[in-house]
PDB file of C-alpha atoms in Angstrom:
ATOM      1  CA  UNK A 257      -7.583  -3.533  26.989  1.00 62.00           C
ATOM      2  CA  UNK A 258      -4.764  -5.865  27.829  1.00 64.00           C
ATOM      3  CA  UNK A 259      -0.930  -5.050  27.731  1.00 75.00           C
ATOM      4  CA  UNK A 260       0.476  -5.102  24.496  1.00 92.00           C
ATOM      5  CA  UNK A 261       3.659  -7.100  24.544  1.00 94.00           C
ATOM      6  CA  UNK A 262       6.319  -6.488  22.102  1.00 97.00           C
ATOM      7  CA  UNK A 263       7.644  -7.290  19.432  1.00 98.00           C
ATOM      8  CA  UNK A 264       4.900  -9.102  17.596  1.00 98.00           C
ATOM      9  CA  UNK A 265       5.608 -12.548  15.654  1.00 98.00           C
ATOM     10  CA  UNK A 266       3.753 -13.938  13.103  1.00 98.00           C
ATOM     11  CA  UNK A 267       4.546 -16.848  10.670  1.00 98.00           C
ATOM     12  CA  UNK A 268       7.149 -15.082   8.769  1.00 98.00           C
ATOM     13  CA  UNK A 269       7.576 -11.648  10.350  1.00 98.00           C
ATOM     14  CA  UNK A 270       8.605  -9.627  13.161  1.00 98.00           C
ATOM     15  CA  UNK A 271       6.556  -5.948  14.320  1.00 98.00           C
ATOM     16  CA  UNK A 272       8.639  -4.715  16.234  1.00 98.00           C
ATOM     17  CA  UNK A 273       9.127  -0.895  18.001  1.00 98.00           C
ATOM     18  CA  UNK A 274      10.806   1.839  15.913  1.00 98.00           C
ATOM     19  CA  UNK A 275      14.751   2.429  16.878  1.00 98.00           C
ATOM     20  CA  UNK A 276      16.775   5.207  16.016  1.00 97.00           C
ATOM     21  CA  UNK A 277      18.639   3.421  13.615  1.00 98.00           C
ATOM     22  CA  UNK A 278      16.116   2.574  11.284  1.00 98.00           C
ATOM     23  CA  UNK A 279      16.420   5.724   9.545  1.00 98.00           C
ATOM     24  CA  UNK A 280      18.312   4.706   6.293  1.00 98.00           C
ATOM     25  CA  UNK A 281      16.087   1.451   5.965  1.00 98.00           C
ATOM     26  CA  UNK A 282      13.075   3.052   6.070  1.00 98.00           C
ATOM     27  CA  UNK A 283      14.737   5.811   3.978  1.00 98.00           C
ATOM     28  CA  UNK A 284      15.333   3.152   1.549  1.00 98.00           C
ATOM     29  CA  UNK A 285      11.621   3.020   0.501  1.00 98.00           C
ATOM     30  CA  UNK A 286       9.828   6.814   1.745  1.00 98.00           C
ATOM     31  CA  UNK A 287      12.611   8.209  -0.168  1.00 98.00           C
ATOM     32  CA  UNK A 288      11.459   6.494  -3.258  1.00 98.00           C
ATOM     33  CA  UNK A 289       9.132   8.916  -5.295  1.00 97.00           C
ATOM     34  CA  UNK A 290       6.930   5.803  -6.431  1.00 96.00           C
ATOM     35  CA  UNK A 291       5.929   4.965  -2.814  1.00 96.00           C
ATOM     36  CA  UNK A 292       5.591   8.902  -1.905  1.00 96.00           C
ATOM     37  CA  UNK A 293       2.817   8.908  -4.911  1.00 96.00           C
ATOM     38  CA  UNK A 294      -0.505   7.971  -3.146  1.00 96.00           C
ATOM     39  CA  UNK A 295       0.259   9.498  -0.055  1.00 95.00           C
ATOM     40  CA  UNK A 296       0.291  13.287   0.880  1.00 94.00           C
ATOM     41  CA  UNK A 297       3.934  13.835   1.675  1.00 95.00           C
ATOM     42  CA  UNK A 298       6.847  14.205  -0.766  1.00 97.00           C
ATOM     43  CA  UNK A 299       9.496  11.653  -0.773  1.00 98.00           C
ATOM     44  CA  UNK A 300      11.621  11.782   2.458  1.00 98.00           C
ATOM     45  CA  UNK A 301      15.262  13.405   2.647  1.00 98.00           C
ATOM     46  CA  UNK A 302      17.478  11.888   5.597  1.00 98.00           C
ATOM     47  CA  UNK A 303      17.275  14.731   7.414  1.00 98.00           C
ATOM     48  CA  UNK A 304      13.381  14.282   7.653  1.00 98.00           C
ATOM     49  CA  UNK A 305      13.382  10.123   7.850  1.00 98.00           C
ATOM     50  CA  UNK A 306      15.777  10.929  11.184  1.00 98.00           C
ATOM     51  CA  UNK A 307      12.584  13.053  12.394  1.00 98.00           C
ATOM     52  CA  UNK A 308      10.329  10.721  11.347  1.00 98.00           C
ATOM     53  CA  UNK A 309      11.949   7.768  13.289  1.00 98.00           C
ATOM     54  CA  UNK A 310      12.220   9.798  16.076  1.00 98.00           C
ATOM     55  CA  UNK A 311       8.965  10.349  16.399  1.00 97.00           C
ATOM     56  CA  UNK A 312       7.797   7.177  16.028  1.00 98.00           C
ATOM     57  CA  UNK A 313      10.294   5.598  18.491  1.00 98.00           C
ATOM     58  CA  UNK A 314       7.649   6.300  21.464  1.00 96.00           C
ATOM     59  CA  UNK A 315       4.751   5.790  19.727  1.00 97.00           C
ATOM     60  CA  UNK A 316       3.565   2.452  21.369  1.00 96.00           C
ATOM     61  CA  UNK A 317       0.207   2.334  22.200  1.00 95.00           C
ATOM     62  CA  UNK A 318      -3.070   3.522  21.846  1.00 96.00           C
ATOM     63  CA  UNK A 319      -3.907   5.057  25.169  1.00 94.00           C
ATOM     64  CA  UNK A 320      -5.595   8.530  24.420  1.00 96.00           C
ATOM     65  CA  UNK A 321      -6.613  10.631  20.785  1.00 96.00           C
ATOM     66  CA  UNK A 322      -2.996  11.710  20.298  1.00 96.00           C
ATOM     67  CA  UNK A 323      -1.364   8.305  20.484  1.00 97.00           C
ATOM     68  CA  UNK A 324      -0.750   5.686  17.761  1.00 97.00           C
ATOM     69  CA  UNK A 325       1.207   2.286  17.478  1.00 98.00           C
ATOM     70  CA  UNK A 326       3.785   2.449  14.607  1.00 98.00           C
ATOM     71  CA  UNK A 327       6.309  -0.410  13.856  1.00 98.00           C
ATOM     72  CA  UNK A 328       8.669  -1.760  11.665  1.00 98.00           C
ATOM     73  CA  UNK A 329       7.480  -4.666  10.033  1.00 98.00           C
ATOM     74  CA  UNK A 330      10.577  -7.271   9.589  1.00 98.00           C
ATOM     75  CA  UNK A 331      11.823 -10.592   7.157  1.00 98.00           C
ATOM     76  CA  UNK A 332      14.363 -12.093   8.488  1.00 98.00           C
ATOM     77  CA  UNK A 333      16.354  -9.264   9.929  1.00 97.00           C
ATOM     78  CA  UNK A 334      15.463  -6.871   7.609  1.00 98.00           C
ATOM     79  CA  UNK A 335      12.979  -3.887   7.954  1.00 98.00           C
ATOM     80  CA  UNK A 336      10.626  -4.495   4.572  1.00 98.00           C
ATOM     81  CA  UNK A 337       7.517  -1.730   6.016  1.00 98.00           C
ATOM     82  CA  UNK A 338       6.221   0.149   9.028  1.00 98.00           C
ATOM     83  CA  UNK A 339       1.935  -0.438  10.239  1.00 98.00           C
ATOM     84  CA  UNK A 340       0.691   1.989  12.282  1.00 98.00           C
ATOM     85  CA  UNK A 341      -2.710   2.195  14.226  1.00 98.00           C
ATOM     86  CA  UNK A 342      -3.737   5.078  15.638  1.00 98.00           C
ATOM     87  CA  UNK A 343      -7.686   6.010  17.690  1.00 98.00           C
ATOM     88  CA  UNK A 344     -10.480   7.262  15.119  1.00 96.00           C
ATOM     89  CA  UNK A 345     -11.772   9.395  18.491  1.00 95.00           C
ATOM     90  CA  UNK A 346     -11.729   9.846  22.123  1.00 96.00           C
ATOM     91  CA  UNK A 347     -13.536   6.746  22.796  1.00 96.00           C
ATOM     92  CA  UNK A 348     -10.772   4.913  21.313  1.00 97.00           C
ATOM     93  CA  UNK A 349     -13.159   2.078  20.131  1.00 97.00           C
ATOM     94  CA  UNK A 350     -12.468   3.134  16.253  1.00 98.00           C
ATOM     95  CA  UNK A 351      -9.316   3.011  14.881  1.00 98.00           C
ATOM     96  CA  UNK A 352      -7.818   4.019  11.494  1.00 98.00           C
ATOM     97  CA  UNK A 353      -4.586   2.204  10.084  1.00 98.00           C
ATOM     98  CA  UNK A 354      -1.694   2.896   7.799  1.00 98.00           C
ATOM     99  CA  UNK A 355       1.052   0.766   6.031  1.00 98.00           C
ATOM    100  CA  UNK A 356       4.069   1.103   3.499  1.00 98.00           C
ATOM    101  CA  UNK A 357       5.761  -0.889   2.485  1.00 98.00           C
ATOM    102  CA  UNK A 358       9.130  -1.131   0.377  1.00 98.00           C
ATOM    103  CA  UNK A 359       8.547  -2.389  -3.225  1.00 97.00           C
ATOM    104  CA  UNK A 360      11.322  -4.812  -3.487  1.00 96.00           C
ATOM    105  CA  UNK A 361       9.077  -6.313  -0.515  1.00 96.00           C
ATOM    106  CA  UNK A 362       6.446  -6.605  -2.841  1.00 95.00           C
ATOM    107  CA  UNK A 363       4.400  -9.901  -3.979  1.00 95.00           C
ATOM    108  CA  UNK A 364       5.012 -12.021  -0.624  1.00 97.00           C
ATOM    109  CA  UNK A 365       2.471 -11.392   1.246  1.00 98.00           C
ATOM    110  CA  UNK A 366       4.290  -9.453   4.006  1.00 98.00           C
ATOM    111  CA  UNK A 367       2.038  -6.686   3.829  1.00 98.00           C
ATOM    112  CA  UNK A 368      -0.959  -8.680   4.298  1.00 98.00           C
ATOM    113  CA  UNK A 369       0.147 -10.525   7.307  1.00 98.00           C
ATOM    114  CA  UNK A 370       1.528  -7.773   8.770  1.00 98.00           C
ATOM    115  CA  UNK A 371      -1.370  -5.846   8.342  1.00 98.00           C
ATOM    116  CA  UNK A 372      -3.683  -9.049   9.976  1.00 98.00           C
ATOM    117  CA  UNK A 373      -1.637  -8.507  12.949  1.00 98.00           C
ATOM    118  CA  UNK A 374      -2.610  -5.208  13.131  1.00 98.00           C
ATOM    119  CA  UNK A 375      -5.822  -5.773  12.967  1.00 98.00           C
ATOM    120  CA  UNK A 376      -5.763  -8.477  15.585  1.00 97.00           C
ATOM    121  CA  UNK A 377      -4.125  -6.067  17.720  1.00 98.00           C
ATOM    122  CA  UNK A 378      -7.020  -3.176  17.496  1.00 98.00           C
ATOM    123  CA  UNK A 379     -10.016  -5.904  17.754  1.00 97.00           C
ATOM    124  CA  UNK A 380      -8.281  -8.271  20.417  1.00 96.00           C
ATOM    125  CA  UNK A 381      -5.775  -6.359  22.503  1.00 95.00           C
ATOM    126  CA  UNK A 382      -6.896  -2.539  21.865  1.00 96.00           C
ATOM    127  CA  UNK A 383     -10.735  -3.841  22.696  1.00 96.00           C
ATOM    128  CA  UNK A 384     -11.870  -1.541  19.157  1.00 97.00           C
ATOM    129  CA  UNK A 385     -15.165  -1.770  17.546  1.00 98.00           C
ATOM    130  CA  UNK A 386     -14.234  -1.314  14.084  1.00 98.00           C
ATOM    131  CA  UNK A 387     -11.094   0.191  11.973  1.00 98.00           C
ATOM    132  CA  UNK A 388     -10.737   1.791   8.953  1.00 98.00           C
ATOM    133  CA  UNK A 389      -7.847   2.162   6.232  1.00 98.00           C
ATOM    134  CA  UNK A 390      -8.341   5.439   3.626  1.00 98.00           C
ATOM    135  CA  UNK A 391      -6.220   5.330   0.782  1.00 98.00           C
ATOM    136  CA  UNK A 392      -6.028   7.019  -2.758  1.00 98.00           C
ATOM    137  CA  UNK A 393      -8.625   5.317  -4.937  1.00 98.00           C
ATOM    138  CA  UNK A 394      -5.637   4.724  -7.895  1.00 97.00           C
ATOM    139  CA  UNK A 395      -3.792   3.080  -5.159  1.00 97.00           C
ATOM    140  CA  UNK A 396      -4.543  -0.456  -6.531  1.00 97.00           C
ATOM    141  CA  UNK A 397      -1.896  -2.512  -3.883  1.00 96.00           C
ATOM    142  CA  UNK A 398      -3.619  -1.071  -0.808  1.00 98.00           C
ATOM    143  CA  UNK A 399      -7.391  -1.402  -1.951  1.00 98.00           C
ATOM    144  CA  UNK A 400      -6.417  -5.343  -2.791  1.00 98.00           C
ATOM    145  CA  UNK A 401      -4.345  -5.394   0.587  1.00 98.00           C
ATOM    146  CA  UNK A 402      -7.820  -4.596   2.304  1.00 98.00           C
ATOM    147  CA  UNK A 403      -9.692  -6.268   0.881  1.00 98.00           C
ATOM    148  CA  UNK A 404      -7.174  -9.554   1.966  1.00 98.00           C
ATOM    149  CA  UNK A 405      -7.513  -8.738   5.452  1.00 98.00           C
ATOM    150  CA  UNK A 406     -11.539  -8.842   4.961  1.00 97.00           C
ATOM    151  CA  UNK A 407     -12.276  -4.987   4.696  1.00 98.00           C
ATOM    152  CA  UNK A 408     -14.756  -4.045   3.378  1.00 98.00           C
ATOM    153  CA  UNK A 409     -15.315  -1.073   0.610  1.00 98.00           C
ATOM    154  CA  UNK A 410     -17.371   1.587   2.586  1.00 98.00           C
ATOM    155  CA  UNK A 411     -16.959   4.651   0.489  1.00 98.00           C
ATOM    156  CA  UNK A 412     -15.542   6.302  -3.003  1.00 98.00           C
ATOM    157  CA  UNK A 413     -15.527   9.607  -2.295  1.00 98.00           C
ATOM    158  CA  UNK A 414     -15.077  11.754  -5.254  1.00 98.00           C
ATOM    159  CA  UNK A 415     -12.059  14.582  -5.748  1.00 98.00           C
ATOM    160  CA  UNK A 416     -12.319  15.175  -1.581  1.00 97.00           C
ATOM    161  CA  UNK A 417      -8.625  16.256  -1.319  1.00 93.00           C
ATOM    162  CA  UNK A 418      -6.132  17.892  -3.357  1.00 96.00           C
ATOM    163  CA  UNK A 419      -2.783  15.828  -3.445  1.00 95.00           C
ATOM    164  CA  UNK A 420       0.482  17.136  -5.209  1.00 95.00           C
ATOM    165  CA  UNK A 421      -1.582  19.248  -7.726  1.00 95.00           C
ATOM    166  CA  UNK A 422      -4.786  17.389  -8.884  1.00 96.00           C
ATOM    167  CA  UNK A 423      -7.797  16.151  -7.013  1.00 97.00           C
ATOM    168  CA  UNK A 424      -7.851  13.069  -5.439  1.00 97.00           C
ATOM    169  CA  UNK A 425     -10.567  10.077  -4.703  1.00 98.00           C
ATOM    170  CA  UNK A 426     -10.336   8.687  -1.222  1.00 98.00           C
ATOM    171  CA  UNK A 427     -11.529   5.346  -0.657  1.00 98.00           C
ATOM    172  CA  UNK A 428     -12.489   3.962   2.788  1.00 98.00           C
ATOM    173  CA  UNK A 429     -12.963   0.528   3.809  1.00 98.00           C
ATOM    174  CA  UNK A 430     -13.842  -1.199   6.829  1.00 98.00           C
ATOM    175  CA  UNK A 431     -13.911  -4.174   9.282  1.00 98.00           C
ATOM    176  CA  UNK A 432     -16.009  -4.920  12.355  1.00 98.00           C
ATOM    177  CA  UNK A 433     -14.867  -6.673  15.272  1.00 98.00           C
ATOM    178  CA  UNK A 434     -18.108  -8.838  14.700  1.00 97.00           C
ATOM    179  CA  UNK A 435     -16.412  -9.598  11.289  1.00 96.00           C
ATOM    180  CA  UNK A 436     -13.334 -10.367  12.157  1.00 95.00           C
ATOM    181  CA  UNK A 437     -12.001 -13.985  11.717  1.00 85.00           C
ATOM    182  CA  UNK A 438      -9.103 -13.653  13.909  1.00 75.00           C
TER     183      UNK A 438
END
């Protein structure tokens, strides 16, 4: 594992580390009840998004099963989503990831390059042998975001959690390092 050096550029974006005033930016979209659908938290109050960014201020690496990497994605100045990657187990060689992004983001592709620089990070600086995204099976966005990035569908598994008063499908998709076009 090399040293992760920060912030992350790609063509049009900037990952960068969490800061304590992101809170009403990323308010701006995990407040919104349409983002909060798919996922199993409730839209975020201020109060909680100032928690939240807290938090996520040190997380910076993955170095042991309790760590994760969370950033802010940015366009031109402005936060439009947050990635995070955190260790599937101990061995840290599987990883799972996370995104969100704000809708009026949408249709630009930011997700799906800042979600290839994730991946690059777990396969070439974090060393991992495969990651993983799980999402909500109706969440349409995220299944077409991974399949951009070249997962693949590994799994449809049928009402396995209950989610703001129904059952839920989880789907699970997939990428090997051996896969990986990076």
């Amino acid at each position: 594992m090399s040293e992760l050096v920060l912030p992350i550029r790609t063509e049009r974006l900037l990952l960068r580390q969490y800061r304590v005033d992101d809170v009403d930016a990323v308010l701006a979209y995990y407040g919104d009840p349409l983002v909060a659908r798919y996922v199993p938290w409730e839209p975020w109050s201020r109060e909680h998004a100032a928690e939240q960014v807290a938090k996520r201020v040190h997380r910076l690496g993955v170095t042991d099963i309790d760590s994760a990497l969370a950033l802010v994605v940015e366009h031109k100045g402005e936060v439009v989503g947050d990635v995070v990657l955190w260790p599937a187990d101990e061995t840290l060689s599987r990883g799972e990831m996370g995104w969100i992004f704000n809708p009026s983001a949408s249709g630009r592709g930011f997700a799906t390059e800042a979600v290839r620089a994730l991946v690059r990070v777990a396969f070439a600086h974090c060393g991992m042998h495969r990651v993983i995204a799980r999402l909500d099976a109706r969440n349409e966005a995220s299944a077409r975001l991974c399949q951009r990035v070249g997962m693949v569908k590994e799994a449809h598994l049928r009402q396995d959690y209950w989610l703001k008063g129904e059952w839920a499908d989880t789907l699970i998709y997939g990428l090997l390092a051996e896969q990986w076009h990076g």
